[in-house]
Coordinates of C-alpha atoms and ligand atoms in Angstrom, one line a residue:
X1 CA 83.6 111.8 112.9
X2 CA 86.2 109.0 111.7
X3 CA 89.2 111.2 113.5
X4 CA 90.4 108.2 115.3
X5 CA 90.0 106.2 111.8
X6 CA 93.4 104.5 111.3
X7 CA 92.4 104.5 107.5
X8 CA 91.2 107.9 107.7
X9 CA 94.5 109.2 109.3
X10 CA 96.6 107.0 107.3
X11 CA 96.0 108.6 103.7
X12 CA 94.5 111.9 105.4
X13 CA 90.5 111.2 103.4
X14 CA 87.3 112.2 105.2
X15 CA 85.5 109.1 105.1
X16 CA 86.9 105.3 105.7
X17 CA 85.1 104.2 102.0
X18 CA 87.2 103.2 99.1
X19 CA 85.7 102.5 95.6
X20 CA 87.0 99.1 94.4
X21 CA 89.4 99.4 91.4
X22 CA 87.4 97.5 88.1
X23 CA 88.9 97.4 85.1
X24 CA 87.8 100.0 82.2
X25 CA 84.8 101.7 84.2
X26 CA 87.1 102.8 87.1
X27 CA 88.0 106.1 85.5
X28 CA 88.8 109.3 86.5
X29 CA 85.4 110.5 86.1
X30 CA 84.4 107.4 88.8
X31 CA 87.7 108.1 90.9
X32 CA 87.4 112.3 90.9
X33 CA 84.0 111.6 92.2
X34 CA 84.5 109.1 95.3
X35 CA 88.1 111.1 96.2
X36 CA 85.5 114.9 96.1
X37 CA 83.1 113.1 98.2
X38 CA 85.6 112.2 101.2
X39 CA 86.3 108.5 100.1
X40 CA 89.1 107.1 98.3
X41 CA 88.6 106.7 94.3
X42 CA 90.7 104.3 92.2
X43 CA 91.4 104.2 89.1
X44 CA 91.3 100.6 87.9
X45 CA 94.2 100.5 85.7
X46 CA 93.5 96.9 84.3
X47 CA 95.2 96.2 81.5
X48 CA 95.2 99.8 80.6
X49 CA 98.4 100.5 78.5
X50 CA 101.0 103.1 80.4
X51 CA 100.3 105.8 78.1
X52 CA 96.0 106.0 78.3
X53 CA 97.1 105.4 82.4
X54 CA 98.9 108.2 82.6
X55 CA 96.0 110.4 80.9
X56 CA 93.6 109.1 83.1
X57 CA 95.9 110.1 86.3
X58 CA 96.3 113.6 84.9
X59 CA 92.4 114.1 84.6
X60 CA 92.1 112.8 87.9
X61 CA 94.3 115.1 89.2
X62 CA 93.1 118.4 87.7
X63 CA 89.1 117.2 88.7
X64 CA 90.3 116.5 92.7
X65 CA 92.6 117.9 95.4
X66 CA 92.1 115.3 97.4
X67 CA 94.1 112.0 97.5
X68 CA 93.4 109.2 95.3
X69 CA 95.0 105.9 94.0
X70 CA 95.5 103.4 91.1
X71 CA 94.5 99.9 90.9
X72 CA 96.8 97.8 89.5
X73 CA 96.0 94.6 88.3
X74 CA 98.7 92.0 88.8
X75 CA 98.2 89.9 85.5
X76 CA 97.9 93.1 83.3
X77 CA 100.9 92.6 80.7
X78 CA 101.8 96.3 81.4
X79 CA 102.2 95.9 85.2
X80 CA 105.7 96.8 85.0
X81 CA 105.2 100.5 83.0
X82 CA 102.3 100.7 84.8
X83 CA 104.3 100.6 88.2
X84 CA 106.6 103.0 86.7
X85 CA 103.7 105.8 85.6
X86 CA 102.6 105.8 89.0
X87 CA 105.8 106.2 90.6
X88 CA 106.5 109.3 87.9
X89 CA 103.4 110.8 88.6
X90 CA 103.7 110.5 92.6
X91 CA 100.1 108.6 93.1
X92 CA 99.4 109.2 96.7
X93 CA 98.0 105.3 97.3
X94 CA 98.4 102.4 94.9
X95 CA 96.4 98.9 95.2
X96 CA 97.0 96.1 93.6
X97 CA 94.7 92.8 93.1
X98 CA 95.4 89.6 91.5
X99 CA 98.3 88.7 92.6
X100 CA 101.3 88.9 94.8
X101 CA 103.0 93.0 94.6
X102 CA 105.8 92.2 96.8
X103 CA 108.2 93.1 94.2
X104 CA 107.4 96.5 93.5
X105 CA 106.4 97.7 97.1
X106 CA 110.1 99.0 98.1
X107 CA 110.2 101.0 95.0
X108 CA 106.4 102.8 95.8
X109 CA 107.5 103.1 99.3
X110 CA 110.8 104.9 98.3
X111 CA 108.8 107.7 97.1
X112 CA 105.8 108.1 100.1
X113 CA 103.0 106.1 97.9
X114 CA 100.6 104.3 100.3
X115 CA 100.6 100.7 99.3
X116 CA 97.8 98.5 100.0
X117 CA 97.1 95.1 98.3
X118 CA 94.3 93.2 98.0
X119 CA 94.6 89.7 99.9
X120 CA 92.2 86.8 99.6
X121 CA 94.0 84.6 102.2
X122 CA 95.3 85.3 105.6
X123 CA 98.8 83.6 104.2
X124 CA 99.3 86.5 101.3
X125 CA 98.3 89.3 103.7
X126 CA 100.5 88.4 106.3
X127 CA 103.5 87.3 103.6
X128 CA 102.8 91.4 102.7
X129 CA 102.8 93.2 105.8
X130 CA 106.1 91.8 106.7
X131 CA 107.2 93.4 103.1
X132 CA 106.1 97.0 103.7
X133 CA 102.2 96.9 103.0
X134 CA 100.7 100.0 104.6
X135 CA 97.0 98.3 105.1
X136 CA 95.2 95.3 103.3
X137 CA 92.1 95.0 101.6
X138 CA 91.0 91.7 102.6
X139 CA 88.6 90.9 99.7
X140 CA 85.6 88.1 100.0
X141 CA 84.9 85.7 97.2
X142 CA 80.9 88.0 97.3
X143 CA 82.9 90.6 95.0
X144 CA 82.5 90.8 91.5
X145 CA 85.5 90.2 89.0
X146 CA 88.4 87.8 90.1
X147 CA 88.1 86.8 93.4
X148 CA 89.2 84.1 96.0
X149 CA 87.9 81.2 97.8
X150 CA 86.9 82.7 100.9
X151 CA 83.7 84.8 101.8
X152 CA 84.1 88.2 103.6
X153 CA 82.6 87.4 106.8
X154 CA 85.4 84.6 107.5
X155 CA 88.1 86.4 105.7
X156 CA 88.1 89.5 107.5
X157 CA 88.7 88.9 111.4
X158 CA 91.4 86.3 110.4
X159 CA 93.1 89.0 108.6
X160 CA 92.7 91.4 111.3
X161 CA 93.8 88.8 114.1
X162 CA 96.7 88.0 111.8
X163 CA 98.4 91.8 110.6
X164 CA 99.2 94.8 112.5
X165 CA 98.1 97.2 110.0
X166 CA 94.4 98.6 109.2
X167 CA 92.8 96.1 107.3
X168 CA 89.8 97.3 104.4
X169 CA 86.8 95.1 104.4
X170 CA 85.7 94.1 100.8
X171 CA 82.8 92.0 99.2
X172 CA 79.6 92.4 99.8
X173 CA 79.4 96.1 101.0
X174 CA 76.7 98.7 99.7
X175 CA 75.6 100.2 102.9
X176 CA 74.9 101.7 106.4
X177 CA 74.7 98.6 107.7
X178 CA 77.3 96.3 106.1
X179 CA 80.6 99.4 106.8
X180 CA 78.8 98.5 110.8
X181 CA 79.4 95.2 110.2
X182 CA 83.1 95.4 109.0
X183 CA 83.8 97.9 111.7
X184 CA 82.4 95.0 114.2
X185 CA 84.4 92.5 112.4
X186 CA 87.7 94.6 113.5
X187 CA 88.1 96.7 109.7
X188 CA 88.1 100.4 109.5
X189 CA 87.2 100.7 106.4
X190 CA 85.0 99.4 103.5
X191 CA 86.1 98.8 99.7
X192 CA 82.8 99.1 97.2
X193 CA 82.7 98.3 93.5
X194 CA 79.3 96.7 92.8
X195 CA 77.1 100.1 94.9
X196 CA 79.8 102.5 92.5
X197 CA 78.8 100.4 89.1
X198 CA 75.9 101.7 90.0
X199 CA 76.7 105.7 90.3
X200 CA 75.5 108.0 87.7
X201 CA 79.6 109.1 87.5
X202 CA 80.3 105.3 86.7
X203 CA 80.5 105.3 82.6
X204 CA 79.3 102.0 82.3
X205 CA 77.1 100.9 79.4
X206 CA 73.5 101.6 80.2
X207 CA 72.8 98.0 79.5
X208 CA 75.6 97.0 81.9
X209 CA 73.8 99.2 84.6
X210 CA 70.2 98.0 83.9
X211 CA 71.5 94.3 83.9
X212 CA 72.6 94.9 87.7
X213 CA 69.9 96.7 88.8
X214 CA 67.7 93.5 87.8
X215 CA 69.7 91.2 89.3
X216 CA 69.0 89.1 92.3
X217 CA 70.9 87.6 95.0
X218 CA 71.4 84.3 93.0
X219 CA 72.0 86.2 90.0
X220 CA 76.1 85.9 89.6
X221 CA 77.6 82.5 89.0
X222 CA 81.4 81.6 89.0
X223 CA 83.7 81.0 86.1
X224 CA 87.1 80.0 85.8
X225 CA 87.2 77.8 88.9
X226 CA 88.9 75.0 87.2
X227 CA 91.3 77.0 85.4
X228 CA 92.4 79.0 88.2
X229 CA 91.1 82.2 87.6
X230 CA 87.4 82.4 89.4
X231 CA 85.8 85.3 88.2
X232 CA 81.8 86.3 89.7
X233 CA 80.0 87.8 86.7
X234 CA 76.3 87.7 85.8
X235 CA 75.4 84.6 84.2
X236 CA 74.5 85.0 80.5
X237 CA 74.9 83.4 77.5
X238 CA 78.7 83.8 77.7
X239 CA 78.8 81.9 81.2
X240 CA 76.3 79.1 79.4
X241 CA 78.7 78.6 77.0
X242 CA 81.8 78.8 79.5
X243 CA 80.2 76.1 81.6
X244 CA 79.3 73.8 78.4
X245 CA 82.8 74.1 77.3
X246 CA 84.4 73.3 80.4
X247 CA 82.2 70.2 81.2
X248 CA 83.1 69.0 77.8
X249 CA 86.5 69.2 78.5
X250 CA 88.0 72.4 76.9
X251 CA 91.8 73.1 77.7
X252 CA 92.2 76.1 79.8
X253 CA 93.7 78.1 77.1
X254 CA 90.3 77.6 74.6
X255 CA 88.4 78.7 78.4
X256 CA 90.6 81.8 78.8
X257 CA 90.0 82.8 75.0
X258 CA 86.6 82.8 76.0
X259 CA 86.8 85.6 78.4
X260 CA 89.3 88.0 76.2
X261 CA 88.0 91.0 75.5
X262 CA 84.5 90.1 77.3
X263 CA 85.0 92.9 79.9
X264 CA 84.5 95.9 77.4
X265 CA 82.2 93.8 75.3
X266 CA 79.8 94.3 78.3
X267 CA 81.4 97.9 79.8
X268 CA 81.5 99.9 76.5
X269 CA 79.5 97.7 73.9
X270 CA 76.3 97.2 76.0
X271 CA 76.3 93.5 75.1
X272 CA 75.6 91.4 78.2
X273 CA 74.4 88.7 76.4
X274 CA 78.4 87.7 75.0
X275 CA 80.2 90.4 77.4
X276 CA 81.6 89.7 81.0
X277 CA 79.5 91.7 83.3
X278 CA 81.5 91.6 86.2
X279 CA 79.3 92.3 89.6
X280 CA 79.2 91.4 93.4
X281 CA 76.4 89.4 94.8
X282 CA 75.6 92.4 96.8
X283 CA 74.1 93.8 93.2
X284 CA 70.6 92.1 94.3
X285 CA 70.1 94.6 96.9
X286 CA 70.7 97.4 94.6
X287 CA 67.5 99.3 92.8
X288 CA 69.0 102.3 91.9
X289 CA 71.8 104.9 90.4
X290 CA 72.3 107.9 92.3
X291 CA 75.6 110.6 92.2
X292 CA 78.8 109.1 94.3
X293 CA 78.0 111.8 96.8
X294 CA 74.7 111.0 98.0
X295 CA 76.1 107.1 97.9
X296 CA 78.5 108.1 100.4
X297 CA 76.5 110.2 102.4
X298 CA 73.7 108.1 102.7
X299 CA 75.8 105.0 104.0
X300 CA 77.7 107.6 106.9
X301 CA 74.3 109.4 107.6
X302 CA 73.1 105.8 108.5
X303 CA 75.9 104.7 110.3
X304 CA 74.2 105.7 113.6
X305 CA 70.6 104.4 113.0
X306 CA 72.0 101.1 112.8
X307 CA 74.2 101.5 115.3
X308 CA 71.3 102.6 117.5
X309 CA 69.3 99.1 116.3
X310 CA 71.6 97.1 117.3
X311 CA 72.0 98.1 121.0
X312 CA 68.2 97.6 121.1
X313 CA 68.9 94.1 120.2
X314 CA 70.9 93.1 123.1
X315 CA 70.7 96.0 125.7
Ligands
TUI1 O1 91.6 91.9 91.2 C1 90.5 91.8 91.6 N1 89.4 91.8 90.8 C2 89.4 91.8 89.5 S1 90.8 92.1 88.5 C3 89.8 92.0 87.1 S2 90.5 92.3 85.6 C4 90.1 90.9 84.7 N2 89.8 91.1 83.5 C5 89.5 90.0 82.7 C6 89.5 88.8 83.2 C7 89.8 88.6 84.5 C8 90.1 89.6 85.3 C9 88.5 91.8 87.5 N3 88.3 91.7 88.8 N4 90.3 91.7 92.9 C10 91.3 91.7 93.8 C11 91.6 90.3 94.2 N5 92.8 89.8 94.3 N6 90.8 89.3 94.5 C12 91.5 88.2 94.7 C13 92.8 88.5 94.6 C14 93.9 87.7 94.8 C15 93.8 86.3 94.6 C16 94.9 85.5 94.8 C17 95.1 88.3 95.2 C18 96.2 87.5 95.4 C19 96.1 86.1 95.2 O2 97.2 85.3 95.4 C20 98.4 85.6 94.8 C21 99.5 84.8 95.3 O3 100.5 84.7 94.6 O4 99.3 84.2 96.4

């Protein structure tokens, strides 16, 4: 199975899943356990100083053998140490999100790191390729955390039709049946956060993990789309406030204050009343937390079932 995968081949994993990076609750414990199962784990470096990033790359590599990756998130105001602690420590595959990497992809290249950004437009992804980028993630605006303006479904053949590398469907993925999907849409491979938030490895706040598992498909809301930075998070009182604010006409920096810190306020301090819990709308199909493995096995055991249904439907 997956021999042919071009994702699979490419960074030599067992199965064409990679867990999306997030900020603070991608750790090593998260990333260890996707990389053991035969996916791809990521540590979300976020705005993670160099030195606790470096730590966290060490644990990950004495829990797994197998290859893994760093996130890196574009607006962290460490990006550049960051960069540089992954090129000391030889990470195997780095992605990056929020912005434009094309700077740094020579240097990651230089040493045999895998380099695959996240793109939200067709425009970025191509812009990237052309620069070096091994494969995209082409990430829908269903995702949790800071997203684009276009959803998945859309998003993903037009970055296929557009690049001649693999292309990573994201946004909106927690099963058998959505990695078929992305497959038909011309991916070969699938990027899940929301399903991973929701893995008995994921150190998330127990309050963070119950809030998801109630949620419902109309659950998330949208910030930040007037200031530039959309980010899909659970609506709460923090996104009450948010939206009160910006209709009353708050500058962006008093609607960026907002948000600081509001990440681990819901990640680590369990409160998801004033925190930022950051989830994909995909989070209303979810009812449970189970170990990363069975996750993973479950969605490739069902890969043929739905396979199966869907020849019924048109043969
Ligand atoms: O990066 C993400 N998702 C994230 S990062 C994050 S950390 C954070 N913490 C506190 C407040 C806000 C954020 C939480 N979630 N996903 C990858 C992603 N990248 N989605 C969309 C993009 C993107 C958008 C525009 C990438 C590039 C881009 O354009 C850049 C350009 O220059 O054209």
């Amino acid at each position: 199975m997956f021999e042919d995968n071009a994702i699979c081949k490419l960074l030599g994993i067992k199965y064409p899943i990679f867990q999306g990076g997030m900020a603070w609750i991608g750790t090593a414990e998260l990333a260890s356990a996707v990389s053991n199962a035969g996916g791809l784990g990521l540590i979300g470096a976020g705005h993670m100083p160099p030195d606790i990033l470096r730590k966290e790359i060490l644990k990950c590599k004495g829990w797994t053998d197998k290859p893994f990756g760093v996130n890196i998130m574009l607006m962290s105001p460490f990006v550049k140490e960051v960069m540089q602690v992954v090129v000391d420590e030889r990470v195997p595959v780095v992605t990056t999100g929020a912005g434009n990497p094309g700077e740094y992809v020579p240097a990651l290249k230089e040493i045999g790191t895998k380099v695959i950004p996240v793109v939200a437009s067709v425009a970025l992804a191509k812009r990237l390729v052309k620069g070096g980028a091994d494969a995209v993630i082409a990430e829908g605006c269903e995702s949790g955390g800071h997203i684009g303006e276009i959803s998945t479904m859309p998003l993903v053949p037009q970055v296929v039709d557009a690049v001649d590398v693999p292309v990573i469907a994201a946004g909106g993925f927690a099963d058998s049946r959505g990695i078929v999907a992305a497959f038909a849409l011309g991916a070969s491979a699938i990027q899940m956060g929301t399903r991973f938030v929701l893995s008995t490895e994921c150190i998330a706040h127990p309050n963070y993990k119950n809030l998801v598992l109630k949620a419902k498909d109309r659950s998330t809301v949208v910030t930040g789309r007037t200031t530039g930075h959309p980010v899909r998070v659970i609506a709460n009182k923090l996104t009450r406030t948010f939206f009160e604010m910006e209709s009353n006409g708050a500058t962006v920096e008093e609607l960026e204050k907002l948000g600081e810190g509001a990440l681990h306020r819901a990640t680590h301090g369990g409160d998801v009343e004033n925190g930022s819990v950051m989830i994909g709308q995909i989070s209303g199909m979810l009812d449970d937390i189970k170990p990363v493995k069975d996750i993973i096995d479950d969605i490739v055991n069902g890969i043929a079932p739905v396979v199966a249904n869907i020849s019924r439907k048109y043969a």
